[in-house]
PDB file of C-alpha atoms in Angstrom:
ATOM      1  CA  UNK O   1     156.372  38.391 -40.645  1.00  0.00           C
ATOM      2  CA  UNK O   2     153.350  39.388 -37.887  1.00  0.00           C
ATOM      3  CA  UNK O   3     156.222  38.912 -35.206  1.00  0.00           C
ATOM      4  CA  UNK O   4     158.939  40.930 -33.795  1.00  0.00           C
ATOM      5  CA  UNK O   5     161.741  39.180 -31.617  1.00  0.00           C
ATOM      6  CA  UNK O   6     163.466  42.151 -29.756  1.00  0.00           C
ATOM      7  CA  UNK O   7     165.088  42.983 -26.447  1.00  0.00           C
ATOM      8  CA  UNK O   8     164.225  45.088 -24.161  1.00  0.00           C
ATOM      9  CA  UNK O   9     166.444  46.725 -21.712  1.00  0.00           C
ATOM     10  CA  UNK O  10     165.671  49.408 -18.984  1.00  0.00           C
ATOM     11  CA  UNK O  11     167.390  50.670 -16.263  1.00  0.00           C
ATOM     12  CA  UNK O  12     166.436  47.829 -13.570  1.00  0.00           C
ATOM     13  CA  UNK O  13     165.781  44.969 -16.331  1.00  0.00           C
ATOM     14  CA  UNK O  14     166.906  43.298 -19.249  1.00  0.00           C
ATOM     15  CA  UNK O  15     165.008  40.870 -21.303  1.00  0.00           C
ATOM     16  CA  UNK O  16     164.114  38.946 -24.948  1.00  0.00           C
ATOM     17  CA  UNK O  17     160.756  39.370 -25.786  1.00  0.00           C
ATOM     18  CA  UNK O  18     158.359  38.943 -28.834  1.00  0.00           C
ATOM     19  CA  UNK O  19     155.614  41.114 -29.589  1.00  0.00           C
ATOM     20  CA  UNK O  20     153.009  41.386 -32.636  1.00  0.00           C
ATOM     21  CA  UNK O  21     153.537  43.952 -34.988  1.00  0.00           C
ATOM     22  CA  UNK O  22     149.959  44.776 -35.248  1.00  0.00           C
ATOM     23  CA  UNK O  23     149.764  45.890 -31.681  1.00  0.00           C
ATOM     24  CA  UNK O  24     149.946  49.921 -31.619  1.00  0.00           C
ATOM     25  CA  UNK O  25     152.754  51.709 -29.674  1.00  0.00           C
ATOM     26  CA  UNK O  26     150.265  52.565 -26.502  1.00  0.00           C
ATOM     27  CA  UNK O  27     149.720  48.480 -26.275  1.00  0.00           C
ATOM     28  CA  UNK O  28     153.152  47.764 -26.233  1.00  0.00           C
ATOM     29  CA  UNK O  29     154.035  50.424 -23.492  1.00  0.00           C
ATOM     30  CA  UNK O  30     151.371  48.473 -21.431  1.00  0.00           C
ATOM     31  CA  UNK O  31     153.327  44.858 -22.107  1.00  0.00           C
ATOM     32  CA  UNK O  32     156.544  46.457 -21.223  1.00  0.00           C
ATOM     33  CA  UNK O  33     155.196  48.148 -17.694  1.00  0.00           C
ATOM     34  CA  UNK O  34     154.830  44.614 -16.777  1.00  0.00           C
ATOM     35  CA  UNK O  35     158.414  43.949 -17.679  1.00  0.00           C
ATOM     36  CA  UNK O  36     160.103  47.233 -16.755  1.00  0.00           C
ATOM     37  CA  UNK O  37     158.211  48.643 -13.922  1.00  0.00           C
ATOM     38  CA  UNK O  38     157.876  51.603 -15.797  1.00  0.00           C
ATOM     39  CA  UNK O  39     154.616  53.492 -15.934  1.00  0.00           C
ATOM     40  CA  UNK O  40     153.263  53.064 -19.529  1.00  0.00           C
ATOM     41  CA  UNK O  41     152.678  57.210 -19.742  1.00  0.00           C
ATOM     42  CA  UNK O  42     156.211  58.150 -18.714  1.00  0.00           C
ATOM     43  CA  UNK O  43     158.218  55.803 -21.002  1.00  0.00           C
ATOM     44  CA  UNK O  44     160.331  56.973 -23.825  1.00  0.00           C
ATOM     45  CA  UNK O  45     161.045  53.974 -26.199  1.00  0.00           C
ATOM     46  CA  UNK O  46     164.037  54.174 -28.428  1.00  0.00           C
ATOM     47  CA  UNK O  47     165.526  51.663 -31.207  1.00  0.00           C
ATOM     48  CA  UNK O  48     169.180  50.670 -31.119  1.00  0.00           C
ATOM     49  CA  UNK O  49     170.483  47.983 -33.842  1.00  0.00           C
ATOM     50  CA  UNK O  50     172.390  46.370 -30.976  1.00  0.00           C
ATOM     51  CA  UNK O  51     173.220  46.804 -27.124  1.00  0.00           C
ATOM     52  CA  UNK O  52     176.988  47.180 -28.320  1.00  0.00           C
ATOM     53  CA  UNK O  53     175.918  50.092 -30.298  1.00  0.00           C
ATOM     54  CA  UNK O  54     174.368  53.198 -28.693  1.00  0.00           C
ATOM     55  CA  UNK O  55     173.111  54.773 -31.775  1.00  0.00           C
ATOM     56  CA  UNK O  56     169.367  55.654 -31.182  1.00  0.00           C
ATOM     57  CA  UNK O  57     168.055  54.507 -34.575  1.00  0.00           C
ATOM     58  CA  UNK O  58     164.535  56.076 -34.267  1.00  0.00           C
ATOM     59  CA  UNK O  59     161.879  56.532 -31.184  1.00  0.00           C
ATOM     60  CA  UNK O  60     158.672  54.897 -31.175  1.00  0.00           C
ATOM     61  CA  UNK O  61     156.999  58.229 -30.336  1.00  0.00           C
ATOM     62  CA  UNK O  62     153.253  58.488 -31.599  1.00  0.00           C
ATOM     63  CA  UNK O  63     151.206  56.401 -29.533  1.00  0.00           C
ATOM     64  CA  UNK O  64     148.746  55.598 -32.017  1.00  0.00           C
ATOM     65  CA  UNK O  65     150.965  53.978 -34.801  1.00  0.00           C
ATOM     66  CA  UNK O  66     151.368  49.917 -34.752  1.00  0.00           C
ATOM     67  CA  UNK O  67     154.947  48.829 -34.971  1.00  0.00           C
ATOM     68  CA  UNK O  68     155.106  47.535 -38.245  1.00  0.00           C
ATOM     69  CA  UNK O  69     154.736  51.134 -39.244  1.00  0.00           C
ATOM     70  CA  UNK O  70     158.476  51.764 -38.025  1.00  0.00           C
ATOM     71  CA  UNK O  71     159.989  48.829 -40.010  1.00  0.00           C
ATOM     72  CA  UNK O  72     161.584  47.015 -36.847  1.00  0.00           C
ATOM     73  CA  UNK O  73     163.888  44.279 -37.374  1.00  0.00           C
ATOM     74  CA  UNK O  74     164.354  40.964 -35.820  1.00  0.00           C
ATOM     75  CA  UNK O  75     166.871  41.572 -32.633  1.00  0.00           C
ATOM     76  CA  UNK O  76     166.843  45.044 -32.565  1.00  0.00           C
ATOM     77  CA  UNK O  77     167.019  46.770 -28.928  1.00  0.00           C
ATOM     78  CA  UNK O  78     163.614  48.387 -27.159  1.00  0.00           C
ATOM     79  CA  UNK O  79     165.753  50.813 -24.607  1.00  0.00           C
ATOM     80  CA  UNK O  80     162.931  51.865 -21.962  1.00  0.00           C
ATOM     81  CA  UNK O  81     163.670  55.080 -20.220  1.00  0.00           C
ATOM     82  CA  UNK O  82     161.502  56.415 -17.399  1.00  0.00           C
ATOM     83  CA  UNK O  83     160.648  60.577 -18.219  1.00  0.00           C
ATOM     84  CA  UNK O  84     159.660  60.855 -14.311  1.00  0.00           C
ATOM     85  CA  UNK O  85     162.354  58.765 -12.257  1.00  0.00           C
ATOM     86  CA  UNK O  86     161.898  60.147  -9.548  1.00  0.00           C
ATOM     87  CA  UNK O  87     157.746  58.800  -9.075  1.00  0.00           C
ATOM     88  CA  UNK O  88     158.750  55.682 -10.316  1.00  0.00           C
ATOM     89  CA  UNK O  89     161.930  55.017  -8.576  1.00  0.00           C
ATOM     90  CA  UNK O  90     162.931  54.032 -11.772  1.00  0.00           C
ATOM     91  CA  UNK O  91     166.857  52.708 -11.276  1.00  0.00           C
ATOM     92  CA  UNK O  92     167.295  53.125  -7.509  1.00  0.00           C
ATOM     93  CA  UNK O  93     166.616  49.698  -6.876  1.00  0.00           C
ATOM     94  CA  UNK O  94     169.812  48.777  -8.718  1.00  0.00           C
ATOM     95  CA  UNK O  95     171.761  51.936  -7.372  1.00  0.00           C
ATOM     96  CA  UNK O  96     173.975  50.592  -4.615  1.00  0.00           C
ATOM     97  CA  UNK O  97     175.597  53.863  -4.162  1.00  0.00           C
ATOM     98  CA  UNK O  98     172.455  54.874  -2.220  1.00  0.00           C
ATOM     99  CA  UNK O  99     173.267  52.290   0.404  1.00  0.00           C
ATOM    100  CA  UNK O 100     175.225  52.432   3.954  1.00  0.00           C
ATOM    101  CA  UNK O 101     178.134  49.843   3.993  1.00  0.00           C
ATOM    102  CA  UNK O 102     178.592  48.210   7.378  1.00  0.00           C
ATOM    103  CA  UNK O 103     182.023  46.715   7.275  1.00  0.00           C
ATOM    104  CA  UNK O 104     183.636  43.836   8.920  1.00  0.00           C
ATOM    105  CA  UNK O 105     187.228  42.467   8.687  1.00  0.00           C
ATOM    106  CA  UNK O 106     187.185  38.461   7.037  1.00  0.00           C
ATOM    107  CA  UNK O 107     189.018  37.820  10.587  1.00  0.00           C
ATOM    108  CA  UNK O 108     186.203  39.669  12.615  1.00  0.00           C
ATOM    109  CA  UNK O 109     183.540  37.895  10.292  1.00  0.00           C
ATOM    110  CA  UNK O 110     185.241  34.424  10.696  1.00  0.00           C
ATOM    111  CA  UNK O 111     184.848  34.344  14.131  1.00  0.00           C
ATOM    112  CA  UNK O 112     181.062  35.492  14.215  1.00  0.00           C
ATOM    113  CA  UNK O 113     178.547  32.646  15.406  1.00  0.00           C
ATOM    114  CA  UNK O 114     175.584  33.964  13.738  1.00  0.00           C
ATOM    115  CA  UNK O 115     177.031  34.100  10.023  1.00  0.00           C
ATOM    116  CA  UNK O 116     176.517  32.798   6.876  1.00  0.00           C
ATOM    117  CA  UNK O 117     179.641  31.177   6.913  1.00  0.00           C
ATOM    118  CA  UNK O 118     179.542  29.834  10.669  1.00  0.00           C
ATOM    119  CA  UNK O 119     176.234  27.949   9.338  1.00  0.00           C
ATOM    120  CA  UNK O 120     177.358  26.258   6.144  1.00  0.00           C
ATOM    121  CA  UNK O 121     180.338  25.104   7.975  1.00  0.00           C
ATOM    122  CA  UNK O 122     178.039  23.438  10.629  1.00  0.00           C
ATOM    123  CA  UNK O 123     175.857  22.659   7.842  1.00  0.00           C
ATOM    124  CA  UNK O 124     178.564  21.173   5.847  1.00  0.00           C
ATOM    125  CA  UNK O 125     177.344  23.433   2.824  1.00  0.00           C
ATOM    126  CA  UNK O 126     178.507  24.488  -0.174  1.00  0.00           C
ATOM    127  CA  UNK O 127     182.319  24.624  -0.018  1.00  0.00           C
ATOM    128  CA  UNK O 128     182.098  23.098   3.168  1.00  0.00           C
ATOM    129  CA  UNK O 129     180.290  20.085   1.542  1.00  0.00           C
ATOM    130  CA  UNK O 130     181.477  16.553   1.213  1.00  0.00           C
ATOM    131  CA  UNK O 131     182.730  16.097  -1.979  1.00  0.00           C
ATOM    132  CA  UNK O 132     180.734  15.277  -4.778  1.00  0.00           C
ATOM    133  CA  UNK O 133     180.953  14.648  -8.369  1.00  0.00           C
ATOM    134  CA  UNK O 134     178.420  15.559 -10.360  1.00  0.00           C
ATOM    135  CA  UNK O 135     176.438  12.870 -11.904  1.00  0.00           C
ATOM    136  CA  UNK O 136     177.526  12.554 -15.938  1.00  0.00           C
ATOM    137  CA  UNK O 137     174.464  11.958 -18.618  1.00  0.00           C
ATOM    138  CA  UNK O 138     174.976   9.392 -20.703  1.00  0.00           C
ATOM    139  CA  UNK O 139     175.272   9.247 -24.300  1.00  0.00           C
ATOM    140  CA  UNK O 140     171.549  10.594 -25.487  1.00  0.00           C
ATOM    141  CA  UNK O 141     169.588   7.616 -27.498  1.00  0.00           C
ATOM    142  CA  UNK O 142     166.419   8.985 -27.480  1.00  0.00           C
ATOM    143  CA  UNK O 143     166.899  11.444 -29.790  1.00  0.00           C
ATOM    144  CA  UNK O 144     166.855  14.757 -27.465  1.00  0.00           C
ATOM    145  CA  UNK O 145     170.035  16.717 -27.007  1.00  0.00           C
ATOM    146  CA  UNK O 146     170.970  18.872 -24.045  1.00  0.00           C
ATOM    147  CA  UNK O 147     170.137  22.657 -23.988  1.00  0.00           C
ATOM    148  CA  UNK O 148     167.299  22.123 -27.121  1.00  0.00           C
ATOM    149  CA  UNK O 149     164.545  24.268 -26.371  1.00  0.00           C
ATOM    150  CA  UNK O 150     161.381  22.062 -25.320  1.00  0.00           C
ATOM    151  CA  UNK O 151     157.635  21.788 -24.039  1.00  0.00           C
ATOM    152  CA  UNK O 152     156.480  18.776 -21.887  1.00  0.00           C
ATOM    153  CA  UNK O 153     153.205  16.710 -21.614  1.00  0.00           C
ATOM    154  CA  UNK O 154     150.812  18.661 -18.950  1.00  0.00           C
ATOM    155  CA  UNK O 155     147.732  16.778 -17.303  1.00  0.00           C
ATOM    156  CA  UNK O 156     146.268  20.384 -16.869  1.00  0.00           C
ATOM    157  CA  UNK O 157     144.341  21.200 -20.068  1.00  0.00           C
ATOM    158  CA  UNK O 158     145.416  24.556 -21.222  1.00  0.00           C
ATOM    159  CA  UNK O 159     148.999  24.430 -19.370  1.00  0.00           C
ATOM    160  CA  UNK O 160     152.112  24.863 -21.120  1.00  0.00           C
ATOM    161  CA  UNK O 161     155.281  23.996 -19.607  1.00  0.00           C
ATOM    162  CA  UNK O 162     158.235  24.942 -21.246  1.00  0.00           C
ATOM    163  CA  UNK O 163     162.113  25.134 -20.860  1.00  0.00           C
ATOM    164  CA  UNK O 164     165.508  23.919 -21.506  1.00  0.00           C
ATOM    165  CA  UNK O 165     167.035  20.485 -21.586  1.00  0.00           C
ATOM    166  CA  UNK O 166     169.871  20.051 -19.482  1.00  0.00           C
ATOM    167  CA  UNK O 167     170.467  16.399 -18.726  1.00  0.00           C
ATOM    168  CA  UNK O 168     169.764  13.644 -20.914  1.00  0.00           C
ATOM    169  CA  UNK O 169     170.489  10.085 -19.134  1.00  0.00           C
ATOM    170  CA  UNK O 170     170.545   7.432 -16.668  1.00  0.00           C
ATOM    171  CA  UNK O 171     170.082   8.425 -13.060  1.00  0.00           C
ATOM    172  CA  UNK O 172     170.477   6.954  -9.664  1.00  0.00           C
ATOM    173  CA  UNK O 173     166.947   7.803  -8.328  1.00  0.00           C
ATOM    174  CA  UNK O 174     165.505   5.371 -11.220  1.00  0.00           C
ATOM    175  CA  UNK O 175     166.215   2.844 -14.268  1.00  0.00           C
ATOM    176  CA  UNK O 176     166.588   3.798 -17.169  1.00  0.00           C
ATOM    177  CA  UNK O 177     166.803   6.899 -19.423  1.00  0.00           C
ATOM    178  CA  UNK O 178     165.206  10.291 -18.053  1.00  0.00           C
ATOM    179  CA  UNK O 179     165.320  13.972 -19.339  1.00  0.00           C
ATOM    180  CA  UNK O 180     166.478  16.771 -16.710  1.00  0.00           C
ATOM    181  CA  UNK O 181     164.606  20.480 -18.034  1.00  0.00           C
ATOM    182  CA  UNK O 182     164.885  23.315 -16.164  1.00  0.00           C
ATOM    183  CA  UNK O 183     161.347  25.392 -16.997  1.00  0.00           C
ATOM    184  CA  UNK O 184     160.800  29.121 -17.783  1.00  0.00           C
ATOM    185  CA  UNK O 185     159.034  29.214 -14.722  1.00  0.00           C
ATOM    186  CA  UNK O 186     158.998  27.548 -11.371  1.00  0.00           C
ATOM    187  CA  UNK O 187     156.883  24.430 -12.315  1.00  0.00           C
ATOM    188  CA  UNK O 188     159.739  22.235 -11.510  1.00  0.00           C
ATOM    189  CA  UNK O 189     160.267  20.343  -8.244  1.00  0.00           C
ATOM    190  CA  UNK O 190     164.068  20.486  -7.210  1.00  0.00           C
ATOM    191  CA  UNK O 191     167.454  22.327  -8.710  1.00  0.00           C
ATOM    192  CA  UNK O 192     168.373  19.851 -10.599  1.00  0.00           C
ATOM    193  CA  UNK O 193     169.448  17.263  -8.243  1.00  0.00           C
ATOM    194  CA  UNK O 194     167.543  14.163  -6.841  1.00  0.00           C
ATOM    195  CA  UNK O 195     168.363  12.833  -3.308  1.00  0.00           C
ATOM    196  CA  UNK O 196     171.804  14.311  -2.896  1.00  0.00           C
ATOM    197  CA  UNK O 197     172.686  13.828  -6.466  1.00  0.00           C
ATOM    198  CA  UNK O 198     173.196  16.912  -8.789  1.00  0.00           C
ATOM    199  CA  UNK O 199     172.582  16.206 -12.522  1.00  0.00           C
ATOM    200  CA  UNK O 200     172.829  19.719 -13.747  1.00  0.00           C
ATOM    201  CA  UNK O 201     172.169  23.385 -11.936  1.00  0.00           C
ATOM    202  CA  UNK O 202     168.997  25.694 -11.995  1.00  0.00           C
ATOM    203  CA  UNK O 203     166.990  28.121  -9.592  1.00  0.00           C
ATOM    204  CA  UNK O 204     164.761  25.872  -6.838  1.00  0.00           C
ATOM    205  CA  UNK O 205     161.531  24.622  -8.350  1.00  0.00           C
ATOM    206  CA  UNK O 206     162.660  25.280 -11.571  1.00  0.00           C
ATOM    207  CA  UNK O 207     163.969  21.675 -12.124  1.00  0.00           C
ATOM    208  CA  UNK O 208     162.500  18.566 -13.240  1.00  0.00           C
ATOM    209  CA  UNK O 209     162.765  15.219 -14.173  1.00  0.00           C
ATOM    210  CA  UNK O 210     160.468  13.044 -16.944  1.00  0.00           C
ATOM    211  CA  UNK O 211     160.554  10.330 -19.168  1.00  0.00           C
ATOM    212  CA  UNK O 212     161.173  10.930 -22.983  1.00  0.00           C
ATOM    213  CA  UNK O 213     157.855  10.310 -24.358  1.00  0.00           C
ATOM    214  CA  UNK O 214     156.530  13.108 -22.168  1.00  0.00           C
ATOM    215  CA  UNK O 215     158.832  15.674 -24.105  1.00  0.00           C
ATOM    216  CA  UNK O 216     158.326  17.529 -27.478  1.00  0.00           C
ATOM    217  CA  UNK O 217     161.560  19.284 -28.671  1.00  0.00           C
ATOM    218  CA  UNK O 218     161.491  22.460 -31.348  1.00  0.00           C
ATOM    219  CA  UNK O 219     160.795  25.898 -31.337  1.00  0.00           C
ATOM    220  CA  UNK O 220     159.570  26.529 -28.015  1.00  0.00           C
ATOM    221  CA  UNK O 221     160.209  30.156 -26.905  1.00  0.00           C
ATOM    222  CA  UNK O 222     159.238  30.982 -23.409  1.00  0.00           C
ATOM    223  CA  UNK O 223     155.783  32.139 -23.219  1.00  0.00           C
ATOM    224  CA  UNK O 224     154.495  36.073 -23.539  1.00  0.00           C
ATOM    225  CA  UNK O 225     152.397  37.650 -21.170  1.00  0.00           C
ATOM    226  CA  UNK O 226     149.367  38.708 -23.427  1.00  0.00           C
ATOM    227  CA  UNK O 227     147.315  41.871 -22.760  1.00  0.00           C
ATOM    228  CA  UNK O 228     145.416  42.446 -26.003  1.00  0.00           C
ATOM    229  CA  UNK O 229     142.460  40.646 -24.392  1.00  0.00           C
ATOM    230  CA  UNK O 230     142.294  44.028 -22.087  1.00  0.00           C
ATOM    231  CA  UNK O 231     142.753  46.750 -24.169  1.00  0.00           C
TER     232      UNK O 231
END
């Protein structure tokens, strides 16, 4: 095995990544600065066998070893903690204790102009939407099944877009069968809905619709940032 699947977890972040086990301890802490925010000289890396267990199993504490040399396994934790928090501002950006409340009663808040709420009732959004129901797929005959991990035809040499599958059907926008994917990143162009009609739910941009042929299925995990070119 040259590859270690791991998460990583810090006090602002939380995330699954995979990294080569060649790389050396002072690489790595240059990845996870990318991830974490943390500066790559102030981390402190420790090993726990699970987030449910708090046992620090070892510490990945001489720069110059790889990380095969600490026997990691598969799905093991990489808890990132910040030796100078207070240059970093490592974990104030989550603290909302930190923060002033203004408060306002729901009655003093309902009758506000300039709210949230006072637009999406003009609006007629969200709650205050007609109602809809959302679109079902139909019964997948194209072999692809919803939530399989995927990677879809690019006309930009050298592009990769990958994702999710989260609808697998007929729509209203077009005939016949098409595959909703919500991408890793925002290559997409809607939230998973089409001219009023949802077909599933993801972040803005991050949603798309293609034909089958355009989509591989498999082991697709979302794509690494890769430094070793740098070091």
């Amino acid at each position: 095995m040259s590859t270690l699947h791991v998460f990583v977890v810090s006090p602002d972040t939380k995330s699954e990544r995979r990294f080569d086990l060649h790389i050396t301890v002072e690489q790595l802490k240059s990845k996870l600065e990318l991830f974490t925010g943390i500066p790559a000289s102030t981390q402190l890396i420790s090993v726990l066998n699970s987030e449910d267990d708090p046992t620090v199993v070892k510490q990945l504490s001489d720069n110059s070893k790889a990380l095969g040399f600490y026997s990691l396994r598969d799905w093991q934790v990489l808890k990132v903690d910040d030796l100078n928090p207070s240059a970093s501002f490592t974990g104030q950006l989550t603290d909302v204790s930190q923060v002033d409340k203004f408060e306002l009663s729901d009655e003093a808040y309902a009758q506000r102009k300039d709210s949230v709420l006072a637009y999406k009732q003009q609006h007629q959004v969200g709650r205050f939407a007609p109602k809809t129901e959302m679109i079902n797929e139909a019964p997948p005959s194209v072999g692809i099944s919803v939530n399989s991990r995927c990677e879809v035809e690019s006309s930009e040499p050298g592009l990769s877009k990958r994702g999710t599958i989260r609808f697998v059907g007929e729509t209203k926008f077009a005939s016949g069968v098409w595959v909703g994917i919500e991408y890793d990143e925002p290559f997409g162009k809607n939230d998973g809905s089409v001219k009023g009609d949802r077909y599933f739910t993801c972040r803005p941009n991050y949603g798309v619709f293609v034909k089958p042929e355009k989509v591989k299925t498999g082991d697709f995990p979302e794509l690494e940032l890769d430094m070793d070119e740098e070091m």
